[in-house]
Every structure is written in C-alpha cells, then in structure tokens.
Amino acid sequence: QVQLVESGGGLVQPGGSLRLACTASGSIFRFSAVGWYRQAPGKQRELVATITVGLSANYADSVKDRFTVSTNNAKNTVYLQMNSLKPEDTAVYYCNANDRRNMYWGQGTQVTVSS
C-alpha cells in the first residue's frame, strides 16, 4: 500500500513563495516518476511538475522558471518550490507517484494566493 502525505500549503500573497513536501511510505526509487498536479475550482486536474528516477524534470508552461521540483531520496520525499506565486496558482495541489502500472495520489494540500 502506497501512502503519500503532503504538507506545506497555505495562504500567501502574490509574488510570495511556498514549498510543498510529499513523503512516501517507502523508497521513491520504486517509482518511475514522482511529482505534482493541481486542481482549481471548476477545472480539471493538471500536471504541474514531475521528475523521473533519472532526475529529468518536466514542467507545465505556466510554471516554468517559477517552480522547481526536486527529491530527497534519503527522506523518501519530493518537493515543489514555488516562487513568484500568482493568484492563478490557487488550487489544491496533489502529490503523485507512478510505477508504470498504477498512479498513486496524496490527499491534497490547499494553496491560496491572494492579497
């Protein structure tokens, strides 16, 4: 049973920063890729950023040059550093892990960007 536990969401002003963390139950080496998706009210869930076991990162165009995805394998944790946040980044952010057979999801953490 894979468990993904997110932390780090909250309320931040436009232009601010937040760092999300997602800790997996067990080694993240077993996954081909880990990363983050988000879902805003009334919208479909969308990819934000993923990183493969070979450390190849992929970003949505809307977050390139502002967000950075990284891992700490010793802590079984994947991070999302979010800088220069905009109101349109407001969403529930979900951690994701993919082992080529299944997709696993965390419970989600709310990020609200507002003045």
CSV table of C-alpha atoms in Angstrom, one decimal:
chain,number,residue,atom,x,y,z
A,1,GLN,CA,0.0,0.0,0.0
A,2,VAL,CA,1.5,3.3,-1.1
A,3,GLN,CA,0.8,6.3,1.0
A,4,LEU,CA,1.7,9.9,0.0
A,5,VAL,CA,1.5,12.6,2.6
A,6,GLU,CA,1.7,16.3,1.6
A,7,SER,CA,2.5,19.3,3.7
A,8,GLY,CA,3.4,23.0,3.2
A,9,GLY,CA,0.3,24.5,1.7
A,10,GLY,CA,-1.3,27.7,2.9
A,11,LEU,CA,-2.1,31.3,2.1
A,12,VAL,CA,0.5,33.5,0.5
A,13,GLN,CA,0.5,37.0,-1.1
A,14,PRO,CA,1.1,37.4,-4.8
A,15,GLY,CA,4.8,37.3,-5.5
A,16,GLY,CA,5.5,35.2,-2.5
A,17,SER,CA,6.9,31.7,-2.1
A,18,LEU,CA,5.9,28.3,-0.7
A,19,ARG,CA,7.5,24.9,-0.6
A,20,LEU,CA,5.4,21.8,-0.7
A,21,ALA,CA,6.7,18.4,0.5
A,22,CYS,CA,5.4,14.9,-0.1
A,23,THR,CA,6.7,12.0,1.9
A,24,ALA,CA,6.1,8.5,0.6
A,25,SER,CA,5.7,5.3,2.6
A,26,GLY,CA,8.9,3.6,1.5
A,27,SER,CA,11.5,4.3,-1.1
A,28,ILE,CA,10.7,6.6,-4.0
A,29,PHE,CA,13.2,4.7,-6.1
A,30,ARG,CA,10.4,2.1,-6.9
A,31,PHE,CA,8.6,4.8,-8.9
A,32,SER,CA,9.4,5.7,-12.5
A,33,ALA,CA,8.3,9.3,-11.8
A,34,VAL,CA,7.0,11.4,-8.9
A,35,GLY,CA,5.6,14.9,-9.0
A,36,TRP,CA,2.8,17.3,-8.5
A,37,TYR,CA,-0.6,18.1,-10.1
A,38,ARG,CA,-3.2,20.7,-9.2
A,39,GLN,CA,-6.9,21.3,-9.5
A,40,ALA,CA,-8.5,24.7,-9.3
A,41,PRO,CA,-12.3,25.1,-8.6
A,42,GLY,CA,-14.3,24.2,-11.7
A,43,LYS,CA,-11.2,23.0,-13.6
A,44,GLN,CA,-9.7,19.7,-14.4
A,45,ARG,CA,-6.6,18.4,-12.6
A,46,GLU,CA,-3.5,19.4,-14.5
A,47,LEU,CA,0.2,18.4,-14.4
A,48,VAL,CA,2.4,21.0,-12.6
A,49,ALA,CA,5.8,19.3,-12.5
A,50,THR,CA,7.2,15.7,-12.5
A,51,ILE,CA,10.7,14.3,-12.1
A,52,THR,CA,11.9,10.8,-13.2
A,53,VAL,CA,14.1,8.4,-11.4
A,54,GLY,CA,16.8,9.7,-13.7
A,55,LEU,CA,16.2,13.3,-12.5
A,56,SER,CA,14.6,14.5,-15.7
A,57,ALA,CA,12.1,17.2,-14.8
A,58,ASN,CA,9.0,18.3,-16.8
A,59,TYR,CA,7.0,21.4,-16.1
A,60,ALA,CA,3.8,22.9,-17.2
A,61,ASP,CA,4.4,26.0,-19.3
A,62,SER,CA,2.5,28.2,-16.8
A,63,VAL,CA,5.0,27.4,-14.0
A,64,LYS,CA,8.3,27.2,-15.9
A,65,ASP,CA,11.1,29.4,-14.4
A,66,ARG,CA,9.0,29.8,-11.2
A,67,PHE,CA,8.6,26.3,-9.8
A,68,THR,CA,11.2,23.7,-9.1
A,69,VAL,CA,10.6,20.0,-8.4
A,70,SER,CA,13.2,18.0,-6.5
A,71,THR,CA,13.7,14.9,-4.4
A,72,ASN,CA,15.5,13.8,-1.3
A,73,ASN,CA,15.8,10.1,-1.7
A,74,ALA,CA,17.1,9.5,1.8
A,75,LYS,CA,13.9,11.1,3.2
A,76,ASN,CA,11.6,9.5,0.5
A,77,THR,CA,10.3,13.0,-0.2
A,78,VAL,CA,9.6,15.1,-3.3
A,79,TYR,CA,9.4,18.8,-3.0
A,80,LEU,CA,7.8,21.6,-5.0
A,81,GLN,CA,9.4,25.0,-4.5
A,82,MET,CA,7.0,27.7,-5.8
A,83,ASN,CA,8.3,31.2,-6.3
A,84,SER,CA,6.7,34.4,-7.7
A,85,LEU,CA,3.3,32.9,-7.0
A,86,LYS,CA,0.2,34.3,-8.8
A,87,PRO,CA,-3.5,34.3,-8.0
A,88,GLU,CA,-4.0,31.8,-10.8
A,89,ASP,CA,-1.8,29.3,-9.0
A,90,THR,CA,-4.5,29.0,-6.4
A,91,ALA,CA,-5.6,25.3,-6.3
A,92,VAL,CA,-5.4,22.1,-4.4
A,93,TYR,CA,-2.0,20.5,-5.1
A,94,TYR,CA,-1.7,16.7,-5.2
A,95,CYS,CA,1.4,14.6,-4.9
A,96,ASN,CA,1.6,11.9,-7.5
A,97,ALA,CA,3.7,8.7,-7.9
A,98,ASN,CA,3.8,6.5,-11.0
A,99,ASP,CA,5.2,3.0,-11.0
A,100,ARG,CA,4.2,2.3,-14.7
A,101,ARG,CA,1.3,0.1,-13.5
A,102,ASN,CA,-0.5,2.5,-11.2
A,103,MET,CA,-0.8,6.1,-10.3
A,104,TYR,CA,-0.9,7.0,-6.6
A,105,TRP,CA,-2.2,10.2,-5.1
A,106,GLY,CA,-1.8,12.1,-1.9
A,107,GLN,CA,-4.8,13.7,-0.2
A,108,GLY,CA,-4.0,17.2,-1.5
A,109,THR,CA,-3.0,20.4,0.1
A,110,GLN,CA,-4.6,23.8,-0.5
A,111,VAL,CA,-2.5,26.7,-1.9
A,112,THR,CA,-4.2,30.1,-1.9
A,113,VAL,CA,-2.5,33.1,-3.5
A,114,SER,CA,-4.3,36.3,-2.5
A,115,SER,CA,-3.7,39.8,-1.1
